[in-house]
mmCIF file of C-alpha atoms in Angstrom:
data_model
loop_
_atom_site.group_PDB
_atom_site.id
_atom_site.type_symbol
_atom_site.label_atom_id
_atom_site.label_comp_id
_atom_site.label_asym_id
_atom_site.label_seq_id
_atom_site.Cartn_x
_atom_site.Cartn_y
_atom_site.Cartn_z
ATOM 1 C CA MET O 8 123.950 99.611 44.889
ATOM 2 C CA HIS O 9 126.993 97.632 45.453
ATOM 3 C CA ALA O 10 128.122 100.621 48.346
ATOM 4 C CA ASN O 11 126.074 102.879 49.503
ATOM 5 C CA ASN O 12 127.706 106.518 49.109
ATOM 6 C CA GLU O 13 127.094 108.096 52.031
ATOM 7 C CA ILE O 14 127.778 105.383 55.149
ATOM 8 C CA GLY O 15 130.292 103.153 52.255
ATOM 9 C CA THR O 16 128.426 100.046 53.825
ATOM 10 C CA ILE O 17 129.017 97.118 51.121
ATOM 11 C CA GLN O 18 126.185 95.217 49.964
ATOM 12 C CA PRO O 19 125.314 91.367 49.849
ATOM 13 C CA LEU O 20 124.878 91.462 46.160
ATOM 14 C CA HIS O 21 126.007 87.964 45.765
ATOM 15 C CA GLU O 22 122.785 86.927 47.724
ATOM 16 C CA ILE O 23 120.861 89.278 46.610
ATOM 17 C CA GLY O 24 121.597 88.255 43.016
ATOM 18 C CA GLU O 25 120.850 84.877 43.856
ATOM 19 C CA ILE O 26 117.576 85.703 44.977
ATOM 20 C CA ALA O 27 116.529 87.707 41.846
ATOM 21 C CA LYS O 28 118.071 84.692 39.756
ATOM 22 C CA GLU O 29 115.673 82.238 41.757
ATOM 23 C CA ASN O 30 112.823 84.349 40.859
ATOM 24 C CA ASN O 31 113.725 85.194 37.344
ATOM 25 C CA ILE O 32 113.937 89.101 37.622
ATOM 26 C CA TYR O 33 116.795 91.541 36.408
ATOM 27 C CA PHE O 34 119.344 92.645 38.548
ATOM 28 C CA HIS O 35 121.296 95.901 38.029
ATOM 29 C CA SER O 36 123.426 97.210 40.652
ATOM 30 C CA ASP O 37 124.978 100.784 40.832
ATOM 31 C CA GLY O 38 128.727 99.934 41.196
ATOM 32 C CA VAL O 39 130.018 103.310 40.965
ATOM 33 C CA GLN O 40 131.504 103.668 44.589
ATOM 34 C CA THR O 41 132.908 100.086 44.408
ATOM 35 C CA ALA O 42 134.539 100.016 40.798
ATOM 36 C CA GLY O 43 138.428 100.671 41.043
ATOM 37 C CA LYS O 44 138.434 100.767 44.995
ATOM 38 C CA ILE O 45 137.586 96.976 46.248
ATOM 39 C CA PRO O 46 137.238 93.844 43.608
ATOM 40 C CA VAL O 47 134.100 93.760 41.473
ATOM 41 C CA ASP O 48 133.367 90.632 39.551
ATOM 42 C CA VAL O 49 130.115 90.760 38.234
ATOM 43 C CA LYS O 50 130.117 86.858 37.629
ATOM 44 C CA SER O 51 130.295 86.167 41.422
ATOM 45 C CA LEU O 52 128.324 89.045 42.185
ATOM 46 C CA GLY O 53 125.607 87.889 40.061
ATOM 47 C CA VAL O 54 124.441 90.795 38.263
ATOM 48 C CA ASP O 55 122.872 91.333 35.008
ATOM 49 C CA ALA O 56 123.743 94.647 34.748
ATOM 50 C CA LEU O 57 126.211 97.432 36.551
ATOM 51 C CA SER O 58 126.947 100.861 36.192
ATOM 52 C CA ILE O 59 130.468 102.511 36.854
ATOM 53 C CA SER O 60 131.478 106.297 36.686
ATOM 54 C CA GLY O 61 134.674 107.241 35.477
ATOM 55 C CA HIS O 62 135.454 110.111 37.755
ATOM 56 C CA LYS O 63 135.408 107.561 40.702
ATOM 57 C CA LEU O 64 138.294 105.971 39.661
ATOM 58 C CA TYR O 65 140.399 108.832 38.673
ATOM 59 C CA GLY O 66 139.060 109.198 35.255
ATOM 60 C CA PRO O 67 137.609 111.928 33.442
ATOM 61 C CA LYS O 68 134.387 113.488 33.933
ATOM 62 C CA GLY O 69 131.563 112.666 31.365
ATOM 63 C CA ILE O 70 132.367 109.305 30.876
ATOM 64 C CA GLY O 71 131.007 105.943 32.131
ATOM 65 C CA VAL O 72 130.299 102.192 31.613
ATOM 66 C CA LEU O 73 127.119 99.886 31.589
ATOM 67 C CA PHE O 74 127.826 96.446 31.859
ATOM 68 C CA ILE O 75 125.217 94.085 30.240
ATOM 69 C CA ARG O 76 125.451 90.567 30.937
ATOM 70 C CA LYS O 77 125.064 88.834 27.368
ATOM 71 C CA GLY O 78 121.512 87.495 26.889
ATOM 72 C CA VAL O 79 120.466 90.607 28.470
ATOM 73 C CA LYS O 80 117.988 93.185 25.890
ATOM 74 C CA ILE O 81 117.722 96.577 27.085
ATOM 75 C CA GLU O 82 116.061 99.242 25.316
ATOM 76 C CA SER O 83 118.004 101.992 23.429
ATOM 77 C CA ILE O 84 118.264 105.242 25.225
ATOM 78 C CA GLN O 85 118.628 107.257 22.806
ATOM 79 C CA GLN O 86 118.149 106.841 19.335
ATOM 80 C CA GLY O 87 119.988 108.373 15.992
ATOM 81 C CA GLY O 88 123.040 106.464 14.233
ATOM 82 C CA GLY O 89 122.436 103.703 15.807
ATOM 83 C CA HIS O 90 126.201 103.673 17.528
ATOM 84 C CA GLU O 91 126.772 101.232 20.721
ATOM 85 C CA ASN O 92 124.990 98.546 19.168
ATOM 86 C CA GLY O 93 122.069 100.494 18.485
ATOM 87 C CA LEU O 94 121.733 101.123 22.745
ATOM 88 C CA ARG O 95 123.182 104.799 22.435
ATOM 89 C CA SER O 96 123.359 106.711 19.366
ATOM 90 C CA GLY O 97 125.827 109.548 19.332
ATOM 91 C CA THR O 98 129.510 109.985 18.357
ATOM 92 C CA GLU O 99 131.311 107.990 20.837
ATOM 93 C CA ASN O 100 133.452 109.903 23.753
ATOM 94 C CA VAL O 101 136.825 108.710 22.234
ATOM 95 C CA PRO O 102 139.046 110.778 24.460
ATOM 96 C CA GLY O 103 136.866 109.953 27.693
ATOM 97 C CA ILE O 104 136.772 106.229 26.449
ATOM 98 C CA VAL O 105 140.555 106.336 26.595
ATOM 99 C CA GLY O 106 140.750 107.996 29.976
ATOM 100 C CA LEU O 107 138.513 105.721 31.246
ATOM 101 C CA GLY O 108 140.466 102.622 30.269
ATOM 102 C CA ILE O 109 143.582 103.909 31.184
ATOM 103 C CA ALA O 110 142.271 104.862 34.683
ATOM 104 C CA ALA O 111 140.909 101.784 35.099
ATOM 105 C CA GLU O 112 144.226 100.085 34.464
ATOM 106 C CA LEU O 113 145.777 102.124 36.969
ATOM 107 C CA ALA O 114 143.339 101.297 39.316
ATOM 108 C CA ARG O 115 143.695 97.391 39.039
ATOM 109 C CA ASN O 116 147.580 97.936 39.576
ATOM 110 C CA THR O 117 147.153 99.959 42.545
ATOM 111 C CA MET O 118 143.915 98.299 44.033
ATOM 112 C CA VAL O 119 145.116 96.006 46.655
ATOM 113 C CA ASP O 120 147.865 98.037 48.110
ATOM 114 C CA GLU O 121 145.659 101.284 48.046
ATOM 115 C CA ALA O 122 142.729 99.254 50.110
ATOM 116 C CA ILE O 123 144.811 98.878 52.566
ATOM 117 C CA ARG O 124 146.468 102.142 53.026
ATOM 118 C CA LEU O 125 143.081 103.938 52.409
ATOM 119 C CA THR O 126 141.689 101.467 55.244
ATOM 120 C CA SER O 127 144.564 101.891 57.954
ATOM 121 C CA LEU O 128 143.960 105.955 57.282
ATOM 122 C CA ARG O 129 140.202 105.876 57.461
ATOM 123 C CA ASP O 130 140.806 103.595 60.906
ATOM 124 C CA ARG O 131 143.091 105.965 62.317
ATOM 125 C CA LEU O 132 141.028 108.923 61.882
ATOM 126 C CA LYS O 133 138.111 107.263 63.149
ATOM 127 C CA ASP O 134 139.954 105.720 66.448
ATOM 128 C CA PHE O 135 141.029 109.444 66.923
ATOM 129 C CA VAL O 136 137.690 111.415 66.592
ATOM 130 C CA LEU O 137 136.092 108.785 68.274
ATOM 131 C CA SER O 138 138.408 108.286 71.404
ATOM 132 C CA ARG O 139 138.664 111.905 71.773
ATOM 133 C CA ILE O 140 135.182 113.432 71.400
ATOM 134 C CA GLU O 141 132.175 112.056 73.636
ATOM 135 C CA GLU O 142 128.835 111.076 72.557
ATOM 136 C CA SER O 143 129.792 110.053 68.900
ATOM 137 C CA TRP O 144 129.629 107.433 66.868
ATOM 138 C CA LEU O 145 130.171 105.629 63.351
ATOM 139 C CA ASN O 146 127.506 105.450 60.971
ATOM 140 C CA GLY O 147 127.370 102.066 58.894
ATOM 141 C CA HIS O 148 129.482 99.053 58.954
ATOM 142 C CA PRO O 149 132.410 99.258 60.955
ATOM 143 C CA ALA O 150 134.086 96.339 58.800
ATOM 144 C CA LYS O 151 132.446 95.638 55.405
ATOM 145 C CA ARG O 152 132.618 99.212 54.222
ATOM 146 C CA LEU O 153 134.763 100.890 51.342
ATOM 147 C CA PRO O 154 138.384 101.466 52.368
ATOM 148 C CA ASN O 155 137.695 105.375 51.913
ATOM 149 C CA ASN O 156 134.428 106.244 53.658
ATOM 150 C CA LEU O 157 134.037 107.639 57.086
ATOM 151 C CA ASN O 158 130.512 108.633 58.377
ATOM 152 C CA LEU O 159 130.566 110.008 61.840
ATOM 153 C CA GLY O 160 127.748 111.207 64.243
ATOM 154 C CA PHE O 161 127.958 113.939 66.836
ATOM 155 C CA LYS O 162 125.328 114.507 69.377
ATOM 156 C CA TYR O 163 124.431 117.967 70.338
ATOM 157 C CA ILE O 164 125.540 119.771 67.280
ATOM 158 C CA GLU O 165 124.404 120.505 63.747
ATOM 159 C CA GLY O 166 126.318 119.394 60.217
ATOM 160 C CA GLU O 167 126.027 122.444 58.072
ATOM 161 C CA SER O 168 128.023 124.415 60.899
ATOM 162 C CA LEU O 169 130.251 121.664 61.309
ATOM 163 C CA LEU O 170 131.146 121.552 57.344
ATOM 164 C CA LEU O 171 132.057 125.143 57.748
ATOM 165 C CA TYR O 172 134.441 125.301 60.739
ATOM 166 C CA LEU O 173 135.818 122.689 58.969
ATOM 167 C CA ASP O 174 136.559 124.185 55.852
ATOM 168 C CA ALA O 175 138.050 127.326 57.779
ATOM 169 C CA LEU O 176 140.414 124.572 58.890
ATOM 170 C CA GLY O 177 141.217 123.274 55.404
ATOM 171 C CA ILE O 178 139.032 120.511 55.492
ATOM 172 C CA ALA O 179 136.175 119.568 53.082
ATOM 173 C CA ALA O 180 133.583 116.976 53.941
ATOM 174 C CA SER O 181 130.057 116.687 53.584
ATOM 175 C CA THR O 182 126.543 116.162 55.943
ATOM 176 C CA GLY O 183 123.335 114.151 55.989
ATOM 177 C CA SER O 184 121.717 117.393 58.322
ATOM 178 C CA ALA O 185 118.535 118.953 56.392
ATOM 179 C CA CYS O 186 120.092 122.458 56.453
ATOM 180 C CA SER O 187 122.733 120.852 54.145
ATOM 181 C CA SER O 188 120.106 119.537 51.658
ATOM 182 C CA LYS O 189 118.060 121.247 49.213
ATOM 183 C CA LYS O 190 115.101 119.894 50.156
ATOM 184 C CA LEU O 191 115.757 120.449 53.594
ATOM 185 C CA THR O 192 115.191 117.082 54.850
ATOM 186 C CA ALA O 193 117.706 114.901 56.710
ATOM 187 C CA SER O 194 119.439 112.268 54.918
ATOM 188 C CA HIS O 195 117.411 109.550 53.940
ATOM 189 C CA VAL O 196 119.966 106.729 54.379
ATOM 190 C CA LEU O 197 120.351 107.573 58.205
ATOM 191 C CA THR O 198 117.038 107.917 58.434
ATOM 192 C CA ALA O 199 116.693 104.351 57.004
ATOM 193 C CA ILE O 200 119.005 102.987 59.360
ATOM 194 C CA GLY O 201 116.854 104.011 62.266
ATOM 195 C CA LEU O 202 119.009 106.956 63.343
ATOM 196 C CA LYS O 203 117.154 109.843 64.999
ATOM 197 C CA PRO O 204 116.415 112.921 62.972
ATOM 198 C CA GLU O 205 118.402 115.262 65.630
ATOM 199 C CA TYR O 206 121.450 112.801 65.229
ATOM 200 C CA SER O 207 121.157 112.730 61.479
ATOM 201 C CA HIS O 208 121.680 116.351 61.701
ATOM 202 C CA GLY O 209 125.072 115.970 63.291
ATOM 203 C CA SER O 210 126.598 113.658 61.063
ATOM 204 C CA LEU O 211 130.198 114.175 58.866
ATOM 205 C CA ARG O 212 131.119 112.085 55.949
ATOM 206 C CA LEU O 213 134.806 112.338 55.182
ATOM 207 C CA THR O 214 136.225 110.305 52.364
ATOM 208 C CA LEU O 215 139.837 109.676 51.648
ATOM 209 C CA GLY O 216 141.523 109.267 48.313
ATOM 210 C CA ARG O 217 145.162 108.507 46.444
ATOM 211 C CA SER O 218 146.430 112.124 47.645
ATOM 212 C CA ASN O 219 145.673 111.949 51.140
ATOM 213 C CA THR O 220 148.645 111.269 53.517
ATOM 214 C CA LEU O 221 149.275 110.296 57.573
ATOM 215 C CA ASP O 222 149.747 114.119 58.442
ATOM 216 C CA GLU O 223 146.492 115.163 56.485
ATOM 217 C CA VAL O 224 144.507 112.639 58.397
ATOM 218 C CA ASP O 225 145.916 113.830 61.666
ATOM 219 C CA LEU O 226 144.976 117.568 61.040
ATOM 220 C CA ALA O 227 141.883 116.606 60.305
ATOM 221 C CA GLY O 228 141.102 114.802 63.328
ATOM 222 C CA GLN O 229 141.978 118.089 64.991
ATOM 223 C CA ALA O 230 140.519 120.068 62.918
ATOM 224 C CA ILE O 231 137.102 117.816 63.577
ATOM 225 C CA GLU O 232 137.766 117.703 67.520
ATOM 226 C CA GLU O 233 138.458 121.784 67.999
ATOM 227 C CA SER O 234 135.137 122.542 65.446
ATOM 228 C CA VAL O 235 133.002 119.756 67.524
ATOM 229 C CA ILE O 236 134.160 121.206 70.625
ATOM 230 C CA ARG O 237 134.052 125.136 70.000
ATOM 231 C CA LEU O 238 129.912 124.026 68.435
ATOM 232 C CA ARG O 239 128.621 122.151 71.363
ATOM 233 C CA LYS O 240 129.958 125.309 73.715
ATOM 234 C CA MET O 241 127.444 127.362 71.772
ATOM 235 C CA SER O 242 124.737 124.603 71.639
ATOM 236 C CA ALA O 243 121.167 124.865 72.954
ATOM 237 C CA LEU O 244 121.514 120.845 73.239
ATOM 238 C CA GLY O 245 124.766 121.499 75.501
ATOM 239 C CA PRO O 246 124.415 120.959 79.407
ATOM 240 C CA ARG O 247 123.460 123.666 81.395
ATOM 241 C CA MET L 10 131.698 126.805 50.520
ATOM 242 C CA SER L 11 131.101 129.626 48.563
ATOM 243 C CA GLU L 12 128.041 128.288 46.858
ATOM 244 C CA ILE L 13 125.743 128.444 49.697
ATOM 245 C CA GLY L 14 126.080 132.340 49.037
ATOM 246 C CA TYR L 15 126.792 133.702 52.969
ATOM 247 C CA SER L 16 127.577 137.307 52.921
ATOM 248 C CA LYS L 17 130.502 138.265 54.797
ATOM 249 C CA LYS L 18 128.898 139.760 58.062
ATOM 250 C CA VAL L 19 127.342 136.060 58.069
ATOM 251 C CA LEU L 20 130.282 134.373 57.704
ATOM 252 C CA ASP L 21 131.734 137.096 60.595
ATOM 253 C CA HIS L 22 128.706 136.399 63.215
ATOM 254 C CA PHE L 23 129.429 132.504 62.601
ATOM 255 C CA MET L 24 133.109 132.502 62.774
ATOM 256 C CA ASN L 25 132.791 134.978 65.512
ATOM 257 C CA PRO L 26 129.815 134.817 67.156
ATOM 258 C CA ARG L 27 129.155 137.704 69.943
ATOM 259 C CA ASN L 28 127.163 136.889 73.667
ATOM 260 C CA VAL L 29 127.361 132.947 73.076
ATOM 261 C CA GLY L 30 126.184 131.407 76.453
ATOM 262 C CA VAL L 31 124.047 130.996 79.269
ATOM 263 C CA LEU L 32 123.101 133.703 82.121
ATOM 264 C CA GLU L 33 122.307 132.305 85.696
ATOM 265 C CA SER L 34 118.905 133.332 86.723
ATOM 266 C CA PRO L 35 117.672 135.003 83.569
ATOM 267 C CA ASP L 36 115.150 137.576 84.236
ATOM 268 C CA GLY L 37 113.760 136.237 80.898
ATOM 269 C CA TYR L 38 113.965 133.208 78.874
ATOM 270 C CA GLY L 39 113.215 132.296 75.641
ATOM 271 C CA LYS L 40 113.492 128.723 73.331
ATOM 272 C CA VAL L 41 112.165 128.055 69.900
ATOM 273 C CA GLY L 42 112.576 125.340 67.510
ATOM 274 C CA ASN L 43 113.004 121.648 67.632
ATOM 275 C CA PRO L 44 116.021 119.226 67.521
ATOM 276 C CA VAL L 45 113.949 117.202 65.057
ATOM 277 C CA CYS L 46 114.302 119.683 62.986
ATOM 278 C CA GLY L 47 117.565 120.882 63.328
ATOM 279 C CA ASP L 48 117.336 123.851 65.406
ATOM 280 C CA LEU L 49 116.969 124.518 68.524
ATOM 281 C CA MET L 50 117.430 128.124 70.216
ATOM 282 C CA GLU L 51 118.108 129.815 73.423
ATOM 283 C CA MET L 52 117.571 132.902 74.512
ATOM 284 C CA PHE L 53 118.769 134.542 78.037
ATOM 285 C CA ILE L 54 117.948 138.045 78.692
ATOM 286 C CA LYS L 55 118.765 140.235 81.957
ATOM 287 C CA VAL L 56 116.588 143.395 82.368
ATOM 288 C CA LYS L 57 117.789 146.589 84.139
ATOM 289 C CA GLU L 58 115.112 150.011 83.685
ATOM 290 C CA GLU L 59 112.772 148.000 81.155
ATOM 291 C CA LYS L 60 115.827 148.007 78.890
ATOM 292 C CA ILE L 61 117.738 144.729 77.781
ATOM 293 C CA ASP L 62 121.136 145.106 79.676
ATOM 294 C CA GLU L 63 122.469 141.415 79.021
ATOM 295 C CA ILE L 64 121.616 138.721 76.502
ATOM 296 C CA THR L 65 123.061 135.834 75.664
ATOM 297 C CA PHE L 66 121.850 132.858 73.356
ATOM 298 C CA ARG L 67 122.500 128.941 72.787
ATOM 299 C CA THR L 68 122.210 127.727 69.261
ATOM 300 C CA PHE L 69 121.991 124.617 67.912
ATOM 301 C CA GLY L 70 122.055 125.076 64.126
ATOM 302 C CA CYS L 71 123.546 125.460 60.767
ATOM 303 C CA THR L 72 125.669 128.707 59.819
ATOM 304 C CA ALA L 73 122.443 130.623 59.317
ATOM 305 C CA ALA L 74 120.961 129.745 62.629
ATOM 306 C CA ILE L 75 123.894 130.780 64.562
ATOM 307 C CA ALA L 76 124.638 133.735 62.878
ATOM 308 C CA THR L 77 121.149 135.110 63.109
ATOM 309 C CA SER L 78 121.026 134.427 66.994
ATOM 310 C CA SER L 79 124.700 136.301 67.156
ATOM 311 C CA MET L 80 123.470 139.162 65.536
ATOM 312 C CA THR L 81 120.090 139.155 67.218
ATOM 313 C CA THR L 82 121.755 139.710 70.316
ATOM 314 C CA GLU L 83 123.641 142.383 69.174
ATOM 315 C CA MET L 84 120.531 144.338 67.699
ATOM 316 C CA ALA L 85 118.893 144.051 71.156
ATOM 317 C CA LYS L 86 121.250 144.696 73.753
ATOM 318 C CA GLY L 87 120.827 148.121 75.539
ATOM 319 C CA LYS L 88 117.314 148.569 73.748
ATOM 320 C CA THR L 89 113.952 148.874 75.599
ATOM 321 C CA LEU L 90 111.998 146.077 75.824
ATOM 322 C CA ASP L 91 109.376 147.714 73.423
ATOM 323 C CA GLU L 92 112.205 148.455 70.787
ATOM 324 C CA ALA L 93 113.849 144.627 70.966
ATOM 325 C CA LEU L 94 110.115 143.561 70.383
ATOM 326 C CA LYS L 95 109.873 145.655 67.442
ATOM 327 C CA ILE L 96 112.806 143.870 65.388
ATOM 328 C CA THR L 97 111.622 141.470 63.440
ATOM 329 C CA ARG L 98 113.391 138.440 61.065
ATOM 330 C CA LYS L 99 113.427 140.894 57.806
ATOM 331 C CA ASP L 100 115.917 143.316 60.359
ATOM 332 C CA VAL L 101 118.132 140.722 61.316
ATOM 333 C CA ALA L 102 118.296 139.148 57.755
ATOM 334 C CA ASP L 103 118.872 142.594 56.335
ATOM 335 C CA THR L 104 121.374 143.503 58.866
ATOM 336 C CA LEU L 105 123.198 140.466 58.290
ATOM 337 C CA GLY L 106 123.465 141.921 54.505
ATOM 338 C CA GLY L 107 120.657 138.925 53.624
ATOM 339 C CA LEU L 108 120.907 135.500 53.790
ATOM 340 C CA PRO L 109 120.317 132.668 50.755
ATOM 341 C CA PRO L 110 116.548 132.080 50.155
ATOM 342 C CA GLN L 111 116.266 128.534 51.492
ATOM 343 C CA LYS L 112 117.888 130.163 55.270
ATOM 344 C CA MET L 113 115.524 132.575 55.478
ATOM 345 C CA HIS L 114 113.236 130.320 57.961
ATOM 346 C CA CYS L 115 116.597 130.190 60.485
ATOM 347 C CA SER L 116 116.258 133.789 60.898
ATOM 348 C CA ASN L 117 112.856 133.220 61.907
ATOM 349 C CA LEU L 118 113.995 131.558 65.268
ATOM 350 C CA ALA L 119 116.508 134.117 66.170
ATOM 351 C CA ALA L 120 113.930 136.603 66.272
ATOM 352 C CA ASP L 121 111.462 134.248 67.809
ATOM 353 C CA ALA L 122 113.087 133.421 70.427
ATOM 354 C CA LEU L 123 114.089 137.003 71.655
ATOM 355 C CA HIS L 124 110.669 137.502 71.902
ATOM 356 C CA LEU L 125 109.603 134.712 73.781
ATOM 357 C CA ALA L 126 112.405 135.698 76.296
ATOM 358 C CA ILE L 127 110.838 139.189 76.685
ATOM 359 C CA GLU L 128 107.141 138.220 77.152
ATOM 360 C CA ASP L 129 108.717 135.377 79.904
ATOM 361 C CA TYR L 130 110.330 138.714 81.531
ATOM 362 C CA ARG L 131 106.966 140.445 81.305
ATOM 363 C CA GLN L 132 104.866 137.548 82.726
ATOM 364 C CA LYS L 133 106.799 136.768 85.587
ATOM 365 C CA ALA L 134 107.148 140.711 86.335
ATOM 366 C CA GLU L 135 103.477 140.683 86.502
ATOM 367 C CA LYS L 136 103.058 138.053 89.576
#
């Protein structure tokens, strides 16, 4: 993937692309998290294929894009009337396509300014939380990360319970804790970056968007502080 | 958050947990769970005339873990030790109005912690 959806880290696709090219390997990347947020130049990224999802750029749901470099042949995903050059038969979702096109145009026009705005809000929230709450940290790369993604870790508390307290305070977020997943296993991403399970359980992912304001970010920071303190008071991992 | 399917009672015990804290020099202490799994529970009891006079808990865990701990302390307070030992995981879950299926294992820990605290008291009392 171009950027990881949980911890926001942007991957070095150009370098990976070079390795793939040298070894005659087809290279597809999931660009769902980056398209519309940061520049995605398929030529310089060196990908043979890239996927984009409409709703991630404020377009409609149920529509996406698969970029395929000229000369790369792929098999048809469903057969029938031969639509989309025989690759995907089935009447095209025209309203979806139009909506996605407009969304892409709007994203392109606002992308640079939005990235600056979101990065500033994101870091404001990060700095507030990390400075106010002890034994907390950032998961993922501090700089090479999506402008809108924050993933924080807190010792001694569990993520699902944190989400519910935040929900009561009007903040929507997600977590990598085991108890929040259907499979009851902690986030495979956090595990892969070497985070101990007991610290993965205390992770909080927040993402910002077009409608988020400075006031909302400050409210979120206070809500997080309040909730973490509350949970730590009742935690079996707290000091005696 | 409604898709998780927590009952009103569970949410009440989660938002307003009863008997949170540590008892200094408890008569009985029970600890179950594993931070690696995401669940750790402590129960502290003070016993008077073979009844649970005071009981508190501390939990590292999800909403269900906190709610079941709180409910367990409420159910056990004032009961005789034998009555408290009879409180099962199912009793706790039922009194809370049920738990979503994937959360039932959280209710196990609370009842187990209570039983361990009582056993701890009895072992100490024997000495």
